[in-house]
Coordinates of C-alpha atoms and ligand atoms in Angstrom, one line a residue:
Chain A
M1 CA -112.0 11.8 -7.6
H2 CA -108.6 11.7 -9.1
W3 CA -107.5 11.6 -12.8
T4 CA -104.3 10.0 -13.6
C5 CA -102.0 8.6 -16.4
F6 CA -99.3 6.1 -16.1
H7 CA -96.1 6.8 -18.1
L8 CA -93.9 3.8 -18.7
V9 CA -90.5 4.1 -20.1
N10 CA -89.5 1.6 -22.6
E11 CA -85.9 0.8 -21.9
V12 CA -85.1 -1.1 -25.2
N13 CA -85.9 1.8 -27.5
T14 CA -83.5 4.6 -27.9
E15 CA -84.4 8.0 -29.2
P16 CA -81.4 9.4 -31.3
T17 CA -80.6 13.0 -30.7
G18 CA -79.2 13.4 -34.2
K19 CA -77.1 12.0 -37.0
K20 CA -74.2 11.1 -34.7
D21 CA -76.2 8.4 -32.9
M22 CA -78.3 7.3 -35.9
P23 CA -77.5 4.3 -38.2
K24 CA -77.1 5.0 -42.0
T25 CA -80.6 3.5 -42.6
S26 CA -83.5 2.9 -40.4
Y27 CA -83.6 -0.6 -38.8
S28 CA -84.2 -2.0 -35.4
K29 CA -83.9 -5.0 -33.2
P30 CA -87.2 -6.7 -32.3
S31 CA -88.4 -4.9 -29.2
I32 CA -91.3 -2.9 -27.9
G33 CA -91.7 0.2 -29.9
S34 CA -88.9 -0.6 -32.3
T35 CA -89.8 2.3 -34.5
G36 CA -89.9 4.9 -31.9
K37 CA -92.5 6.3 -29.6
T38 CA -95.6 6.3 -31.6
G39 CA -97.5 8.0 -28.8
S40 CA -96.4 11.3 -30.3
W41 CA -99.3 10.8 -32.8
R42 CA -101.9 11.4 -30.0
T43 CA -104.1 14.4 -29.8
F44 CA -106.3 13.0 -27.0
D45 CA -105.2 11.2 -23.8
P46 CA -107.5 8.6 -22.2
M47 CA -107.7 9.6 -18.5
V48 CA -109.2 7.1 -16.1
N49 CA -111.1 7.9 -12.9
Y50 CA -109.9 5.0 -10.7
D51 CA -112.6 5.8 -8.1
E52 CA -115.1 4.7 -10.6
C53 CA -113.2 1.8 -12.3
N54 CA -114.5 -1.7 -11.5
K55 CA -111.5 -3.6 -12.9
C56 CA -113.6 -5.2 -15.5
R57 CA -110.7 -5.2 -18.1
T58 CA -113.0 -4.2 -21.1
C59 CA -110.6 -1.5 -22.0
W60 CA -107.6 -3.9 -21.8
L61 CA -109.4 -6.3 -24.1
H62 CA -110.3 -3.7 -26.7
C63 CA -107.3 -1.6 -27.0
P64 CA -106.0 -2.2 -30.6
E65 CA -102.5 -1.1 -29.6
A66 CA -102.2 -3.4 -26.6
V67 CA -101.0 -0.5 -24.5
I68 CA -103.2 -1.2 -21.5
S69 CA -101.9 -3.6 -19.0
I70 CA -103.2 -4.8 -15.7
G71 CA -101.3 -3.5 -12.7
E72 CA -100.6 -5.3 -9.5
D73 CA -103.7 -3.9 -7.8
D74 CA -105.7 -5.3 -10.9
F75 CA -106.4 -1.8 -12.1
P76 CA -105.7 -1.1 -15.8
V77 CA -102.5 1.0 -16.5
W78 CA -101.7 2.9 -19.7
D79 CA -98.5 3.0 -21.6
F80 CA -98.5 6.6 -23.0
D81 CA -95.3 6.0 -25.1
Y82 CA -97.5 4.1 -27.6
C83 CA -101.2 5.0 -26.9
K84 CA -102.6 6.5 -30.0
G85 CA -105.5 8.2 -28.3
C86 CA -108.1 6.5 -30.5
G87 CA -110.6 6.6 -27.8
I88 CA -111.9 3.0 -28.1
C89 CA -111.1 2.3 -24.4
A90 CA -113.3 5.3 -23.5
E91 CA -116.0 4.2 -25.7
V92 CA -116.1 0.6 -24.5
C93 CA -115.8 1.2 -20.8
P94 CA -119.0 0.1 -19.2
K95 CA -118.5 2.5 -16.3
K96 CA -117.9 5.5 -18.6
C97 CA -115.0 6.3 -16.3
I98 CA -112.4 7.1 -19.1
E99 CA -112.5 10.5 -20.4
M100 CA -110.6 11.6 -23.6
V101 CA -108.7 14.9 -22.7
R102 CA -106.9 17.0 -25.3
T103 CA -103.3 16.0 -24.9
S104 CA -102.0 19.6 -24.0
D105 CA -104.5 19.8 -21.2
A106 CA -104.0 16.3 -19.9
V107 CA -102.3 15.7 -16.4
G108 CA -98.6 15.2 -16.9
G109 CA -98.7 16.5 -20.5
S110 CA -98.2 14.4 -23.6
L111 CA -94.6 13.5 -23.4
P112 CA -93.7 10.3 -21.7
V113 CA -91.7 11.5 -18.6
G114 CA -90.7 8.2 -17.0
G115 CA -91.5 6.5 -13.7
S116 CA -95.0 5.7 -12.7
E117 CA -97.3 7.5 -10.5
G118 CA -100.9 6.8 -9.5
Chain B
M1 CA -53.9 -9.2 -67.1
K2 CA -54.8 -10.4 -70.6
T3 CA -56.3 -8.6 -73.6
E4 CA -59.7 -10.0 -74.8
L5 CA -61.9 -9.0 -77.7
M6 CA -65.5 -8.6 -76.8
S7 CA -68.6 -6.4 -76.9
A8 CA -69.3 -4.2 -73.9
N9 CA -72.1 -6.5 -72.7
Y10 CA -69.8 -9.6 -72.8
A11 CA -67.1 -7.7 -71.0
A12 CA -69.6 -6.5 -68.4
S13 CA -70.5 -10.1 -67.6
R14 CA -66.8 -10.9 -67.3
A15 CA -66.5 -8.0 -64.8
V16 CA -69.1 -9.8 -62.7
V17 CA -66.9 -12.8 -62.5
S18 CA -63.7 -10.9 -61.9
A19 CA -65.4 -8.9 -59.1
R20 CA -66.7 -12.2 -57.5
V21 CA -70.2 -11.1 -57.6
E22 CA -72.4 -13.5 -55.5
V23 CA -75.9 -12.8 -56.8
V24 CA -77.1 -11.7 -60.2
A25 CA -80.8 -11.2 -60.6
A26 CA -81.9 -10.0 -64.1
Y27 CA -84.5 -9.9 -66.7
P28 CA -83.7 -9.6 -70.4
I29 CA -84.3 -6.5 -72.4
T30 CA -82.6 -5.3 -75.6
P31 CA -79.8 -4.1 -75.7
A32 CA -78.8 -5.3 -72.2
T33 CA -80.0 -8.9 -72.8
T34 CA -76.6 -10.4 -73.6
V35 CA -75.2 -9.3 -70.2
P36 CA -77.5 -11.8 -68.2
E37 CA -77.4 -14.2 -71.1
Q38 CA -73.6 -14.4 -70.8
I39 CA -73.8 -14.5 -67.0
A40 CA -76.2 -17.4 -67.2
L41 CA -73.8 -19.2 -69.7
L42 CA -70.8 -18.6 -67.5
N43 CA -72.7 -19.9 -64.6
E44 CA -73.6 -23.1 -66.4
Q45 CA -69.9 -23.5 -67.3
G46 CA -68.9 -23.0 -63.6
I47 CA -67.0 -19.8 -64.4
Y48 CA -69.5 -17.6 -62.7
K49 CA -69.7 -19.1 -59.3
G50 CA -72.5 -17.0 -57.7
Q51 CA -76.2 -17.4 -57.9
F52 CA -78.1 -16.4 -61.0
I53 CA -81.8 -15.6 -60.3
R54 CA -84.1 -15.7 -63.3
V55 CA -86.9 -13.3 -62.3
E56 CA -90.1 -12.3 -64.0
S57 CA -89.5 -8.6 -64.2
E58 CA -87.0 -5.9 -63.7
H59 CA -88.9 -4.8 -60.6
S60 CA -88.2 -8.3 -59.1
A61 CA -84.6 -8.2 -60.4
M62 CA -83.9 -5.0 -58.4
F63 CA -85.7 -6.4 -55.3
A64 CA -83.9 -9.7 -55.5
C65 CA -80.6 -7.7 -55.5
I66 CA -81.9 -5.7 -52.5
G67 CA -82.6 -9.0 -50.7
A68 CA -79.2 -10.4 -51.6
S69 CA -77.3 -7.2 -50.7
S70 CA -79.2 -7.0 -47.4
T71 CA -77.7 -10.4 -46.4
G72 CA -74.3 -9.1 -47.2
A73 CA -73.9 -10.6 -50.7
R74 CA -72.3 -8.7 -53.6
A75 CA -75.2 -8.1 -56.1
F76 CA -75.3 -7.1 -59.7
T77 CA -78.0 -6.6 -62.3
A78 CA -78.2 -5.2 -65.9
T79 CA -81.1 -3.6 -67.8
S80 CA -82.1 -0.9 -70.3
S81 CA -84.7 1.8 -70.8
N82 CA -88.2 0.6 -69.8
G83 CA -86.6 -2.1 -67.7
L84 CA -84.8 0.5 -65.7
L85 CA -88.0 2.5 -65.4
L86 CA -89.7 -0.6 -64.0
M87 CA -87.1 -0.9 -61.3
D88 CA -87.7 2.7 -60.1
E89 CA -89.3 1.9 -56.7
G90 CA -86.4 -0.5 -56.0
L91 CA -83.8 2.1 -57.1
H92 CA -85.0 4.5 -54.5
W93 CA -85.2 1.6 -51.9
A94 CA -81.6 0.3 -52.6
A95 CA -80.2 3.9 -52.2
A96 CA -82.1 4.7 -48.9
A97 CA -81.3 1.2 -47.5
R98 CA -77.6 2.0 -48.4
L99 CA -77.1 -1.2 -50.3
P100 CA -74.0 -1.3 -52.5
I101 CA -75.6 -2.8 -55.6
V102 CA -74.0 -2.3 -59.0
L103 CA -76.2 -1.9 -62.1
N104 CA -75.1 -1.8 -65.7
N105 CA -77.7 0.3 -67.5
V106 CA -77.3 -0.1 -71.3
N107 CA -78.7 3.2 -72.4
R108 CA -81.6 2.9 -74.7
S109 CA -84.4 5.2 -75.8
V110 CA -87.5 5.1 -73.8
S111 CA -90.8 4.2 -75.5
P112 CA -92.9 5.3 -77.3
S113 CA -91.8 5.7 -80.1
W114 CA -90.3 2.2 -80.0
N115 CA -86.6 2.5 -80.5
I116 CA -83.8 0.3 -79.2
H117 CA -80.9 2.7 -79.8
V118 CA -79.1 5.0 -77.5
T119 CA -80.7 8.0 -75.7
H120 CA -79.8 8.9 -72.1
D121 CA -83.3 9.7 -71.0
D122 CA -83.6 6.3 -69.1
S123 CA -80.7 7.0 -66.7
Y124 CA -81.3 10.8 -66.6
S125 CA -84.8 10.1 -65.3
K126 CA -83.1 8.2 -62.4
R127 CA -80.8 11.0 -61.5
D128 CA -82.5 11.8 -58.2
T129 CA -82.8 8.3 -56.9
G130 CA -79.5 8.5 -54.9
W131 CA -77.6 6.2 -57.3
I132 CA -74.0 7.2 -58.3
Q133 CA -74.0 7.5 -62.1
F134 CA -71.1 6.8 -64.4
Y135 CA -71.1 7.1 -68.2
V136 CA -68.4 5.2 -70.1
A137 CA -66.9 5.4 -73.5
S138 CA -65.3 2.1 -74.3
V139 CA -65.6 -1.6 -73.7
D140 CA -62.4 -1.5 -71.5
E141 CA -63.7 1.4 -69.5
L142 CA -67.0 -0.4 -68.8
Y143 CA -65.2 -3.6 -67.6
H144 CA -62.9 -1.8 -65.2
T145 CA -65.5 0.8 -64.0
I146 CA -67.8 -2.1 -63.0
I147 CA -65.1 -3.5 -60.8
Q148 CA -64.2 -0.1 -59.4
S149 CA -67.8 0.6 -58.7
F150 CA -68.1 -2.3 -56.2
K151 CA -65.3 -0.8 -54.3
L152 CA -66.8 2.7 -54.4
A153 CA -70.3 1.4 -53.4
E154 CA -69.0 -0.7 -50.6
D155 CA -66.8 2.0 -49.1
E156 CA -68.3 2.9 -45.6
R157 CA -68.0 6.6 -46.4
V158 CA -70.2 6.1 -49.5
L159 CA -72.5 3.0 -49.1
M160 CA -74.6 4.0 -52.1
P161 CA -75.5 1.9 -55.2
V162 CA -73.8 2.6 -58.5
M163 CA -75.2 2.7 -62.0
V164 CA -72.7 2.3 -64.8
N165 CA -74.2 3.5 -68.1
S166 CA -73.0 2.3 -71.4
D167 CA -74.4 3.3 -74.8
G168 CA -76.7 0.8 -76.4
F169 CA -75.4 -0.8 -79.6
V170 CA -72.6 1.7 -79.9
L171 CA -70.8 -0.1 -77.1
S172 CA -73.1 -3.0 -76.1
H173 CA -72.9 -4.8 -79.4
T174 CA -69.6 -3.5 -80.7
V175 CA -66.5 -5.8 -80.3
S176 CA -63.4 -4.0 -79.1
P177 CA -60.3 -5.1 -77.0
Y178 CA -60.3 -4.9 -73.2
D179 CA -57.8 -5.9 -70.6
H180 CA -59.2 -8.8 -68.5
L181 CA -58.3 -9.4 -64.9
E182 CA -58.7 -12.7 -63.2
P183 CA -60.6 -12.8 -59.9
E184 CA -57.3 -13.7 -58.1
E185 CA -55.9 -10.4 -59.4
V186 CA -58.9 -8.4 -58.5
D187 CA -58.7 -9.9 -55.0
K188 CA -55.7 -7.5 -54.3
F189 CA -58.1 -4.5 -54.9
L190 CA -61.5 -5.7 -53.9
P191 CA -61.9 -7.6 -50.6
P192 CA -65.1 -9.6 -49.9
Y193 CA -68.0 -7.3 -48.9
T194 CA -68.9 -7.2 -45.2
P195 CA -71.7 -4.9 -44.5
P196 CA -70.5 -2.2 -42.1
H197 CA -74.0 -1.3 -40.9
W198 CA -77.1 -3.5 -40.9
V199 CA -77.4 -7.0 -42.2
M200 CA -80.3 -9.4 -42.7
D201 CA -79.3 -12.4 -40.6
P202 CA -81.8 -15.0 -39.2
E203 CA -79.5 -15.5 -36.2
N204 CA -79.7 -11.8 -35.3
P205 CA -83.0 -10.5 -36.7
V206 CA -83.6 -6.9 -37.3
S207 CA -86.6 -5.2 -39.0
H208 CA -85.6 -2.7 -41.8
G209 CA -87.6 -0.1 -43.6
N210 CA -89.6 0.7 -40.5
I211 CA -91.5 3.9 -39.7
V212 CA -89.3 7.0 -39.2
F213 CA -91.2 10.0 -37.9
P214 CA -90.6 13.6 -39.1
E215 CA -88.2 14.0 -36.2
H216 CA -85.6 11.9 -37.9
Y217 CA -86.5 11.4 -41.6
S218 CA -84.5 14.3 -43.0
E219 CA -81.4 13.2 -41.1
F220 CA -81.5 9.9 -43.0
R221 CA -81.9 11.7 -46.3
N222 CA -79.1 14.1 -45.4
M223 CA -76.9 11.1 -44.7
M224 CA -77.7 9.7 -48.2
H225 CA -76.8 13.0 -49.7
E226 CA -73.4 13.1 -47.9
G227 CA -72.7 9.5 -48.8
T228 CA -73.2 10.2 -52.5
K229 CA -71.1 13.4 -52.3
N230 CA -68.3 11.4 -50.6
A231 CA -68.1 9.3 -53.8
L232 CA -66.0 12.1 -55.4
P233 CA -63.1 12.0 -53.0
V234 CA -63.4 8.3 -52.4
Y235 CA -63.3 7.6 -56.2
T236 CA -60.1 9.6 -56.5
E237 CA -58.5 7.2 -53.9
I238 CA -59.9 4.2 -55.7
E239 CA -58.6 5.3 -59.1
K240 CA -55.2 5.9 -57.7
E241 CA -55.0 2.5 -56.2
Y242 CA -56.4 0.8 -59.4
K243 CA -53.8 2.7 -61.5
K244 CA -51.0 1.5 -59.2
L245 CA -52.2 -2.0 -59.2
F246 CA -53.3 -2.5 -62.8
G247 CA -52.1 0.6 -64.7
K248 CA -55.6 1.6 -65.6
Y249 CA -56.8 5.1 -65.4
F250 CA -59.9 6.6 -67.1
G251 CA -59.6 10.3 -66.1
G252 CA -61.5 10.7 -62.9
P253 CA -65.1 12.1 -62.8
I254 CA -64.3 14.2 -65.8
D255 CA -61.9 13.0 -68.4
C256 CA -60.2 16.1 -69.8
Y257 CA -58.4 16.3 -73.1
K258 CA -56.6 19.5 -74.2
C259 CA -58.6 21.6 -71.8
D260 CA -55.7 23.5 -70.2
D261 CA -55.5 26.3 -72.7
A262 CA -59.0 25.8 -74.3
D263 CA -61.4 28.7 -75.1
V264 CA -64.3 26.3 -75.7
V265 CA -64.7 23.0 -73.9
F266 CA -67.1 20.3 -75.3
T267 CA -68.9 18.3 -72.6
S268 CA -70.8 15.1 -73.2
Q269 CA -71.7 11.7 -71.7
G270 CA -71.0 8.3 -72.9
S271 CA -69.3 7.1 -76.2
M272 CA -69.5 10.4 -77.9
G273 CA -66.9 11.7 -75.5
A274 CA -64.3 9.4 -77.2
E275 CA -65.4 10.5 -80.6
A276 CA -65.0 14.1 -79.5
K277 CA -61.3 13.8 -79.0
D278 CA -60.8 13.3 -82.7
A279 CA -63.0 16.3 -83.4
I280 CA -60.8 18.4 -81.0
D281 CA -57.7 17.2 -82.8
E282 CA -59.1 18.4 -86.1
L283 CA -60.2 21.7 -84.7
R284 CA -56.8 22.3 -83.1
E285 CA -55.3 21.7 -86.6
E286 CA -57.6 24.3 -87.9
G287 CA -56.5 26.8 -85.2
Y288 CA -59.3 26.5 -82.8
K289 CA -58.4 26.3 -79.0
A290 CA -61.0 23.5 -78.2
G291 CA -60.9 21.0 -75.4
N292 CA -63.0 17.9 -74.5
A293 CA -64.4 17.2 -71.1
R294 CA -66.0 13.8 -71.0
M295 CA -68.4 13.6 -68.1
R296 CA -67.8 10.2 -66.6
M297 CA -69.7 10.9 -63.4
I298 CA -72.9 13.0 -63.2
R299 CA -74.0 12.0 -59.7
P300 CA -72.5 13.1 -57.5
F301 CA -71.9 16.1 -59.8
P302 CA -68.2 17.0 -60.1
V303 CA -68.8 20.6 -58.9
D304 CA -65.2 21.5 -58.1
K305 CA -63.7 20.2 -61.3
I306 CA -66.4 22.0 -63.4
R307 CA -65.6 25.2 -61.5
E308 CA -61.9 24.8 -62.1
L309 CA -62.5 24.3 -65.8
G310 CA -65.1 27.0 -65.9
S311 CA -62.7 29.5 -64.4
K312 CA -60.4 29.2 -67.4
V313 CA -62.7 28.8 -70.5
K314 CA -64.7 31.3 -72.5
A315 CA -67.6 28.8 -73.1
F316 CA -68.9 25.3 -72.6
A317 CA -70.5 23.6 -75.5
S318 CA -72.5 21.1 -73.4
F319 CA -74.1 18.2 -75.3
D320 CA -76.9 16.1 -73.8
R321 CA -78.1 12.9 -75.5
G322 CA -81.3 13.3 -73.6
V323 CA -83.9 15.9 -72.4
S324 CA -85.5 17.2 -69.3
Y325 CA -88.8 18.0 -71.0
G326 CA -89.5 21.7 -70.5
F327 CA -86.0 22.6 -69.2
G328 CA -83.5 21.3 -71.7
G329 CA -80.3 19.5 -71.3
P330 CA -79.9 18.0 -67.9
V331 CA -76.1 18.1 -67.7
A332 CA -75.9 21.5 -69.4
N333 CA -78.3 22.9 -66.8
D334 CA -76.2 21.3 -64.0
I335 CA -73.1 23.1 -65.4
R336 CA -75.0 26.3 -65.5
S337 CA -76.1 26.1 -61.8
T338 CA -72.6 25.0 -60.9
M339 CA -71.2 28.1 -62.4
Y340 CA -73.8 30.6 -61.1
H341 CA -72.0 31.6 -58.0
M342 CA -68.6 32.0 -59.6
K343 CA -67.1 35.4 -60.3
H344 CA -66.1 34.4 -63.9
R345 CA -69.2 32.8 -65.6
P346 CA -68.4 31.5 -69.0
M347 CA -71.0 31.2 -71.7
I348 CA -72.8 27.8 -71.4
K349 CA -74.4 26.6 -74.6
S350 CA -76.7 23.7 -74.4
Y351 CA -77.2 21.2 -77.3
I352 CA -79.5 18.3 -77.5
G353 CA -79.2 15.6 -80.0
G354 CA -78.0 12.1 -80.9
L355 CA -81.5 10.9 -79.8
G356 CA -82.8 7.5 -80.7
G357 CA -79.3 6.5 -81.8
R358 CA -79.0 9.2 -84.4
D359 CA -75.3 9.2 -85.3
M360 CA -73.1 11.9 -83.8
A361 CA -70.0 11.6 -85.8
I362 CA -66.8 13.7 -85.8
P363 CA -68.2 16.4 -88.2
D364 CA -71.4 16.8 -86.1
I365 CA -69.4 17.3 -83.0
K366 CA -67.1 19.9 -84.8
A367 CA -70.2 21.8 -86.0
V368 CA -71.5 22.0 -82.4
I369 CA -68.2 23.3 -81.0
L370 CA -67.9 25.8 -84.0
D371 CA -71.4 27.1 -83.2
T372 CA -70.2 27.8 -79.7
F373 CA -67.1 29.6 -81.0
K374 CA -69.5 31.8 -83.1
A375 CA -71.5 32.6 -80.0
V376 CA -68.3 33.6 -78.1
E377 CA -67.3 35.9 -81.0
S378 CA -70.7 37.6 -81.2
G379 CA -71.1 37.6 -77.4
E380 CA -74.7 36.3 -77.9
L381 CA -75.8 33.2 -76.1
G382 CA -78.5 32.6 -78.6
P383 CA -81.2 30.0 -77.9
E384 CA -81.6 28.5 -74.5
E385 CA -80.8 25.2 -76.0
T386 CA -80.1 24.1 -79.5
W387 CA -81.6 20.9 -80.9
N388 CA -78.8 19.6 -83.1
D389 CA -79.7 18.5 -86.7
L390 CA -83.4 18.9 -86.1
K391 CA -85.6 18.7 -89.3
D392 CA -88.1 21.5 -89.6
Ligands
LIG1 S1 -106.9 5.5 -26.5 FE1 -106.9 3.8 -27.9 S2 -104.7 3.3 -28.0 FE2 -105.0 4.5 -26.2 S3 -105.4 3.1 -24.6 FE3 -107.4 3.7 -25.4 S4 -107.9 2.1 -26.8 FE4 -105.7 2.0 -26.5
LIG2 S1 -113.2 -0.6 -19.0 FE1 -113.5 1.0 -17.6 S2 -114.2 0.0 -15.7 FE2 -113.4 -1.6 -17.0 S3 -111.2 -1.7 -16.3 FE3 -111.3 -0.3 -18.0 S4 -111.4 1.7 -17.1 FE4 -112.0 0.1 -15.5

């Protein structure tokens, strides 16, 4: 059994480091995550056990944040830059193979680190 | 430049034409009513060439200005008292969106009790919205300060909205000469506004006012604070240029009169500051070394100038035509905190009066200044604040 998360980097969004690279007031171009990486709100990470997953896409259908996408191998993949950790995916999964793990304990930690790993 | 005879409200509407304002959105309220009324008339006559939006409330007036300014249009509105209070949410929004809107607030008492005469409580209560605040003492000063305010608000180092306050009735309905500039003359001073940051443009959509997390919120607020503070040096440049072009100068953030050798300096906002010059002249004749510091700008607060004055005087007699309920005169208290860190701290007497339009004539002003001279002689500050002419 292996637990995993997918960390996707949104190339459009920029995270300013301070006033020098910030505009005078908050505005954004239409883009994914135009208001910043809202995944920082999360206290629980959904962790999927791909050994159990049957690719039914129920989680993909129910995620209110639309952060689950279907990967090339037809498995669901998570965008943790924006996942709020609401737990709906875990609740609706018919195989009960998504576990909500406290963010600090989750594999890979809570901060999006870039790249994708299975 | 041509001298015209008009009330402050009529002159304000002419400043809107001279500054080539593109959008005015306003709702009538006494005593500001004749500002939008005149703009509507000038619009009908084809003299004011911008848009005039008749809105159903002051809240909508401010938000229509916010919309207009967001597209890069030069926007203006006028209001008074409860009308300004109804704009409140929009005032904060305009400042944080860094929109260079100019507003003429015709100071009027806040209700209840119902009173249409001057008290500065309306604009004092908007002190912490981020708006730059001017107080003027004549029709001529109002007209030119409105024109200057667009240049100040639109400067990239500032980019904050400006409120120009004029006393209800004392100025708004009193006819007096002012020097009028044609839009072609003002063009030399005030170029068309091009937003140096964000703009609402259907060809290049952006979303504004979106969520900002704790990681960046304070940085935005700090930039507002810096923008407002920049108004002091930028206004100095603007006044210099204005004087060179049109020969008009109103004294910087604080218009000082006979302050250089003064023992007691009288400070006030609005039209009373003009009256006070005559009081100073009479007191000088009677042998008192008194001076007059007319506070033209209270946000940003002219800290350096107050410290410079405070280093020389024995006392300030600071008059507020309004109250911070439970803590006295707003400007008097600003002067007190400005002087706190200085080696030489003069006595700072706070006076509250002239509320609801109660007259503050030359003898009243003299009495206030003489009361401060008495406190200097005795060395006793006396009450925290003195309510002038209060009936027991
Ligand atoms: S926890 Fe909520 S937001 Fe995150 S993937 Fe599951 S359903 Fe979507
Ligand atoms: S709901 Fe469960 S079983 Fe179905 S795709 Fe999602 S993780 Fe796999």
